[in-house]
Coordinates of C-alpha atoms and ligand atoms in Angstrom, one line a residue:
M274 CA 0.1 -0.2 -0.6
S275 CA 1.9 3.5 -0.9
N276 CA 1.7 5.7 1.4
P277 CA -0.5 8.5 -0.1
D278 CA 1.0 12.0 1.6
L279 CA 4.8 10.4 -0.1
N280 CA 2.8 10.0 -3.7
H281 CA 1.3 14.2 -2.6
L282 CA 4.1 15.6 -1.0
N283 CA 6.6 13.9 -4.6
Q284 CA 3.4 14.7 -7.1
H285 CA 4.2 18.6 -5.5
F286 CA 7.8 18.8 -4.0
S287 CA 10.0 16.4 -5.3
I288 CA 13.0 17.5 -7.8
A289 CA 15.2 15.2 -9.9
N290 CA 18.3 14.7 -9.0
H291 CA 17.4 17.6 -5.3
V292 CA 14.6 16.1 -3.6
Q293 CA 12.6 13.6 -2.9
F294 CA 10.6 12.0 0.2
I295 CA 10.8 8.8 1.3
E296 CA 9.3 6.7 4.7
G297 CA 12.3 7.2 6.9
P298 CA 13.2 5.4 10.6
G299 CA 10.1 4.9 12.8
G300 CA 7.8 5.7 9.9
L301 CA 8.9 9.6 10.2
T302 CA 8.4 10.8 6.7
V303 CA 11.9 12.3 5.6
A304 CA 12.5 14.4 2.6
A305 CA 15.8 12.4 1.2
V306 CA 18.8 15.6 -0.9
A307 CA 20.7 14.5 -3.0
N308 CA 22.7 16.8 -5.5
G309 CA 26.3 17.2 -7.2
E310 CA 27.4 18.9 -3.9
A311 CA 25.6 17.1 -0.6
T312 CA 23.6 14.5 0.6
A313 CA 21.3 16.3 3.5
S314 CA 17.9 14.2 5.6
I315 CA 15.2 15.9 7.1
A316 CA 12.5 14.8 8.9
L317 CA 8.7 16.5 8.1
Q318 CA 8.5 15.6 12.3
G319 CA 10.0 18.7 13.8
A320 CA 11.4 20.4 10.7
H321 CA 14.9 17.7 11.7
V322 CA 17.9 18.6 9.6
M323 CA 18.5 14.8 10.5
T324 CA 22.3 14.9 8.1
F325 CA 24.2 17.0 6.2
Q326 CA 28.1 15.2 3.9
P327 CA 29.6 17.7 1.5
Q328 CA 30.4 15.5 -1.3
G329 CA 34.3 14.3 0.0
Q330 CA 33.7 15.3 3.5
E331 CA 32.9 13.3 6.6
P332 CA 29.1 13.8 8.1
V333 CA 29.1 17.6 9.0
I334 CA 25.5 16.8 10.9
W335 CA 26.3 13.6 14.2
L336 CA 22.8 11.6 14.4
S337 CA 23.2 8.4 17.2
K338 CA 23.3 5.8 16.0
F339 CA 20.5 5.3 18.8
A340 CA 18.3 7.7 18.2
K341 CA 14.9 7.1 18.9
F342 CA 12.3 7.3 15.9
A343 CA 8.1 7.8 16.8
A344 CA 6.3 10.3 16.7
G345 CA 5.4 13.3 19.9
K346 CA 9.5 12.2 19.9
S347 CA 12.8 14.1 19.5
I348 CA 15.7 12.7 17.7
R349 CA 19.2 12.4 19.2
G350 CA 21.7 13.9 16.4
G351 CA 21.5 16.5 13.7
A352 CA 19.1 20.3 14.1
P353 CA 16.4 19.9 16.6
I354 CA 14.5 23.3 16.5
C355 CA 14.7 25.0 20.2
W356 CA 11.6 27.2 19.7
P357 CA 9.8 29.2 20.8
W358 CA 11.2 28.5 23.9
F359 CA 15.1 27.4 25.1
G360 CA 15.8 25.2 27.9
S361 CA 13.0 25.0 30.6
H362 CA 9.3 26.7 30.1
A363 CA 9.9 30.0 32.1
T364 CA 7.3 29.5 33.8
D365 CA 4.7 25.7 33.6
A366 CA 8.0 22.9 34.9
S367 CA 5.6 20.4 32.9
L368 CA 5.6 22.2 29.5
P369 CA 8.9 20.2 27.3
G370 CA 12.2 21.2 28.0
H371 CA 13.4 23.4 24.1
G372 CA 9.8 23.9 23.4
F373 CA 7.4 21.7 21.3
A374 CA 8.0 23.1 17.1
R375 CA 11.1 19.8 16.9
T376 CA 8.6 16.8 17.4
V377 CA 5.6 18.5 15.3
M378 CA 4.2 18.1 11.8
W379 CA 6.0 20.4 10.4
Q380 CA 5.0 21.3 6.5
V381 CA 6.6 21.3 3.0
L382 CA 6.5 25.1 2.6
E383 CA 8.5 24.8 -1.3
T384 CA 11.3 23.2 -3.0
R385 CA 13.4 24.5 -5.5
A386 CA 17.1 23.6 -7.7
T387 CA 19.3 27.3 -7.5
S388 CA 21.9 27.6 -10.0
A389 CA 24.4 27.0 -8.2
G390 CA 22.9 23.2 -8.1
E391 CA 22.3 23.7 -4.2
T392 CA 18.7 22.4 -3.0
V393 CA 16.0 24.7 -1.0
L394 CA 12.6 23.5 1.4
R395 CA 11.5 25.6 3.3
F396 CA 8.9 24.2 6.0
G397 CA 6.4 25.6 8.1
L398 CA 5.0 25.7 11.2
T399 CA 1.4 26.9 11.6
D400 CA -0.7 27.4 15.5
N401 CA -3.1 25.3 16.3
E402 CA -4.9 24.6 19.8
T403 CA -2.1 22.6 21.8
T404 CA -0.2 24.9 20.2
R405 CA -1.8 27.5 22.1
A406 CA -2.4 25.5 24.8
Q407 CA 1.4 25.3 25.2
W408 CA 1.8 29.4 23.2
P409 CA -0.4 32.0 23.5
H410 CA 0.7 33.6 21.1
A411 CA -0.7 34.6 17.3
S412 CA 2.5 33.3 15.7
S413 CA 4.5 30.7 12.8
A414 CA 7.4 30.0 12.0
E415 CA 9.1 29.3 9.0
L416 CA 12.5 26.7 8.3
T417 CA 14.5 27.0 4.8
V418 CA 17.7 25.0 4.3
T419 CA 19.8 25.5 1.7
V420 CA 21.9 22.2 0.4
G421 CA 25.2 23.3 -1.1
A422 CA 29.6 22.6 -0.2
T423 CA 27.7 24.6 3.5
L424 CA 24.2 23.6 4.8
R425 CA 22.4 27.1 5.5
I426 CA 19.7 26.6 8.3
E427 CA 17.2 30.0 8.4
L428 CA 14.5 30.3 11.6
A429 CA 12.1 33.0 10.6
T430 CA 9.0 34.0 13.1
R431 CA 6.8 35.5 12.8
N432 CA 4.0 37.6 15.1
D433 CA 0.5 37.4 14.3
S434 CA -0.3 38.8 17.8
P435 CA -1.3 42.5 18.5
T436 CA 1.2 43.2 21.0
A437 CA 4.8 41.4 21.8
F438 CA 6.5 38.3 22.6
D439 CA 10.2 37.7 23.7
L440 CA 10.7 34.8 22.0
G441 CA 13.4 32.5 22.7
E442 CA 15.3 29.7 20.2
A443 CA 18.1 27.4 19.1
L444 CA 19.5 25.6 15.9
H445 CA 21.0 22.5 18.5
T446 CA 23.3 21.0 16.4
Y447 CA 25.0 18.0 16.9
F448 CA 28.7 18.4 14.9
H449 CA 30.0 14.5 14.4
I450 CA 34.2 14.6 15.3
S451 CA 36.7 12.3 15.7
D452 CA 37.5 12.5 18.7
V453 CA 36.6 14.6 20.9
A454 CA 39.8 14.4 23.6
K455 CA 40.5 16.4 19.1
M456 CA 39.0 18.2 19.3
R457 CA 39.0 21.8 20.4
I458 CA 36.7 25.2 20.0
T459 CA 36.9 28.5 19.1
G460 CA 35.4 32.1 18.5
L461 CA 34.2 32.5 21.9
D462 CA 38.0 33.9 23.8
G463 CA 36.3 37.0 26.2
C464 CA 32.8 35.6 26.2
A465 CA 31.3 35.7 28.9
F466 CA 29.1 32.6 29.4
L467 CA 26.4 31.4 31.9
D468 CA 27.8 28.0 33.6
K469 CA 24.7 24.8 34.0
V470 CA 26.9 22.7 34.8
D471 CA 27.9 25.4 37.9
G472 CA 24.5 26.6 38.4
F473 CA 23.8 29.3 36.4
S474 CA 27.0 30.9 37.3
R475 CA 28.6 34.0 35.3
K476 CA 32.3 33.3 33.5
Q477 CA 34.0 34.2 31.3
Q478 CA 36.0 32.4 29.0
Q479 CA 39.4 31.7 28.8
G480 CA 41.3 30.5 25.4
A481 CA 40.0 27.8 22.9
I482 CA 37.2 25.3 24.6
S483 CA 38.9 21.4 25.5
I484 CA 36.6 19.0 26.6
A485 CA 37.5 16.4 29.0
S486 CA 34.0 16.0 31.1
E487 CA 30.3 16.9 30.6
V488 CA 30.6 20.7 29.5
D489 CA 26.8 22.4 29.5
R490 CA 27.2 26.5 29.0
V491 CA 25.1 29.6 27.0
Y492 CA 27.6 32.4 25.9
L493 CA 25.8 35.3 25.5
D494 CA 26.2 38.2 22.6
V495 CA 28.8 36.6 21.0
P496 CA 30.6 38.6 18.3
G497 CA 31.0 36.2 14.8
D498 CA 32.1 32.8 14.0
C499 CA 33.0 28.9 15.9
L500 CA 35.6 27.7 14.5
I501 CA 35.3 23.2 15.8
E502 CA 39.1 22.0 14.7
D503 CA 39.0 18.5 15.0
S504 CA 43.0 17.5 14.2
G505 CA 41.3 13.9 14.3
L506 CA 39.8 14.4 10.9
G507 CA 42.0 17.3 9.3
R508 CA 38.9 20.0 9.5
R509 CA 37.4 22.7 10.7
I510 CA 33.6 23.3 10.5
R511 CA 32.8 27.1 10.8
I512 CA 29.7 28.1 12.1
A513 CA 28.7 31.4 10.6
S514 CA 25.1 33.3 12.4
E515 CA 22.4 35.4 10.8
N516 CA 21.1 37.5 13.8
A517 CA 21.9 35.1 17.4
R518 CA 23.0 36.6 19.6
S519 CA 23.9 32.9 21.4
V520 CA 25.8 30.4 21.4
V521 CA 25.6 26.8 23.0
V522 CA 28.1 24.4 23.8
W523 CA 27.5 20.8 24.8
N524 CA 28.6 17.9 25.7
P525 CA 26.6 15.5 28.4
W526 CA 29.5 13.4 29.2
T527 CA 29.1 9.8 30.9
E528 CA 26.9 9.5 33.0
K529 CA 24.1 12.2 31.2
A530 CA 24.8 10.5 28.3
D531 CA 23.8 6.4 29.6
K532 CA 21.3 8.3 31.4
M533 CA 19.1 9.8 28.3
G534 CA 20.6 6.1 26.8
D535 CA 20.4 7.3 23.3
F536 CA 23.8 8.1 22.7
G537 CA 24.8 4.6 22.5
P538 CA 28.2 3.7 24.7
D539 CA 30.4 6.6 24.3
G540 CA 28.9 7.7 22.1
H541 CA 29.3 11.4 22.9
K542 CA 33.1 10.7 22.5
G543 CA 32.0 11.3 18.6
M544 CA 29.7 15.0 18.8
V545 CA 29.7 17.5 20.5
C546 CA 26.6 20.4 19.4
L547 CA 27.5 24.0 18.8
E548 CA 23.8 25.6 19.5
T549 CA 23.3 28.6 17.3
A550 CA 20.7 30.3 19.0
N551 CA 19.0 33.1 21.2
A552 CA 19.0 32.3 24.8
L553 CA 18.2 33.6 28.6
E554 CA 19.4 37.5 28.2
N555 CA 20.1 37.3 24.6
I556 CA 16.2 36.3 24.4
V557 CA 14.3 38.6 21.4
S558 CA 11.3 41.1 21.7
V559 CA 9.3 39.9 18.3
A560 CA 7.0 43.2 17.3
P561 CA 3.9 43.1 16.7
G562 CA 3.6 42.0 12.8
E563 CA 7.0 41.6 13.1
T564 CA 9.2 38.4 10.8
H565 CA 12.4 37.2 13.5
R566 CA 14.3 35.1 10.8
M567 CA 17.7 34.2 13.1
A568 CA 20.0 31.9 10.9
A569 CA 23.4 29.5 10.8
I570 CA 25.4 28.7 8.2
Y571 CA 28.1 25.8 8.5
S572 CA 31.1 24.9 6.1
V573 CA 34.2 22.7 6.4
E574 CA 37.6 24.1 5.6
K575 CA 40.7 21.7 6.0
M576 CA 43.4 23.0 9.0
Ligands
LIG2057 O1 21.7 22.4 24.6 C1 22.3 22.1 26.3 C2 20.5 21.7 26.7 O2 20.3 22.5 26.7 C3 21.2 20.6 27.9 O3 21.0 20.8 29.2 C4 20.4 19.5 27.5 O4 19.2 19.5 28.2 C5 20.0 18.9 26.3 O5 19.8 20.9 25.8 C6 19.4 18.3 25.5 O6 18.2 18.4 25.7 P1 17.3 17.2 24.9 O7 16.0 17.6 25.9 O8 17.1 17.3 23.4 O9 17.5 15.9 25.6

C-alpha cells in the first residue's frame, strides 16, 4: 500500500537530482536530498535536519546510531529546533524542554533548485490548539534549509498577534567529530557565559574550549563565527550566524549520556553541540507583525 502522503509530497515537491520524499526510520516522513554538492535528510516532524554530508567529506552533522524515531519524540542528533523557548519554560515546568517545535509536524511549503546547484526546502509551522495551549500567541514559524557545499538553516518567526512576545530559540545542532579528545572550539575567547553545570554561574571564557567532562554553557553576545577544530579529521567546521547573539556548547559526557539512553556506548565522544541561539539574557522581543529571522551557516575547511 503506497503512502498517499508520500505520493502527494513527491507529486508536488520532488525535484529530480535534488530531493524526494521517503518513509524514514520509525515511519517518519523524510525529505532525502542528494545533489552534486552534498546529501542531507530532513524529517518533517520538527523540520529536523538529521544528516548533512558534503561531497568528499565525512558527515558534518552527528546522528546517534541509537536515536529513537517515533511520533512526538525528539530525535537524538541532527539539528533540533528549540522554539519558542530554549531550555525549561520560564513559568511552567510541565511544558516540554526546548519548546514544542521539534516534536510536531511541519508542512512542506516549497522546494527548489538554485542555479548554483543547491537544493532549497522551506517548511512551515502554524499555530493550532495544541501549540496555543502552550504558547498563547498567534504566531508562525518557517524553516528554510539550503543544502550545498555548505548548509544554511534559517528559522523565521512571525508575530501575528497584537502584542509583542519574547522568543527563545536555538538550532541545537550536533556536530560529528573524530574524538572529543582531539577537538577544540575557538571563537568564544573573552565571551561571558552562564555555566549550567555550575548553577548557571556567570564566567568568562579564556582561550579555546577543550572538553574532558560535562560541558553545558550558554555564551552571550558572541561577536563572530565559531570553529570546531578537529585534528583527528584534519578539518575545521565553521559555524557562522545571522541575528543570533548566543552560542550554546554542550557535551553531556558519560553519566548524562548514559542516562539519556540514546547516545549509545561512548556516543558522546563523537559529537559536540554548538548551538546557534537567542537564549536566556539574549532572548528577542518580536513586535506585532514583525518577522524575526535567525540563521546558521555550516562550512568545512581543511586544517
Ligand atoms: O543545549 C544543551 C541542553 O539544554 C542540555 O542542558 C540538555 O538538556 C540538552 O540541551 C539536550 O536536551 P534534550 O531535551 O534534547 O535531551
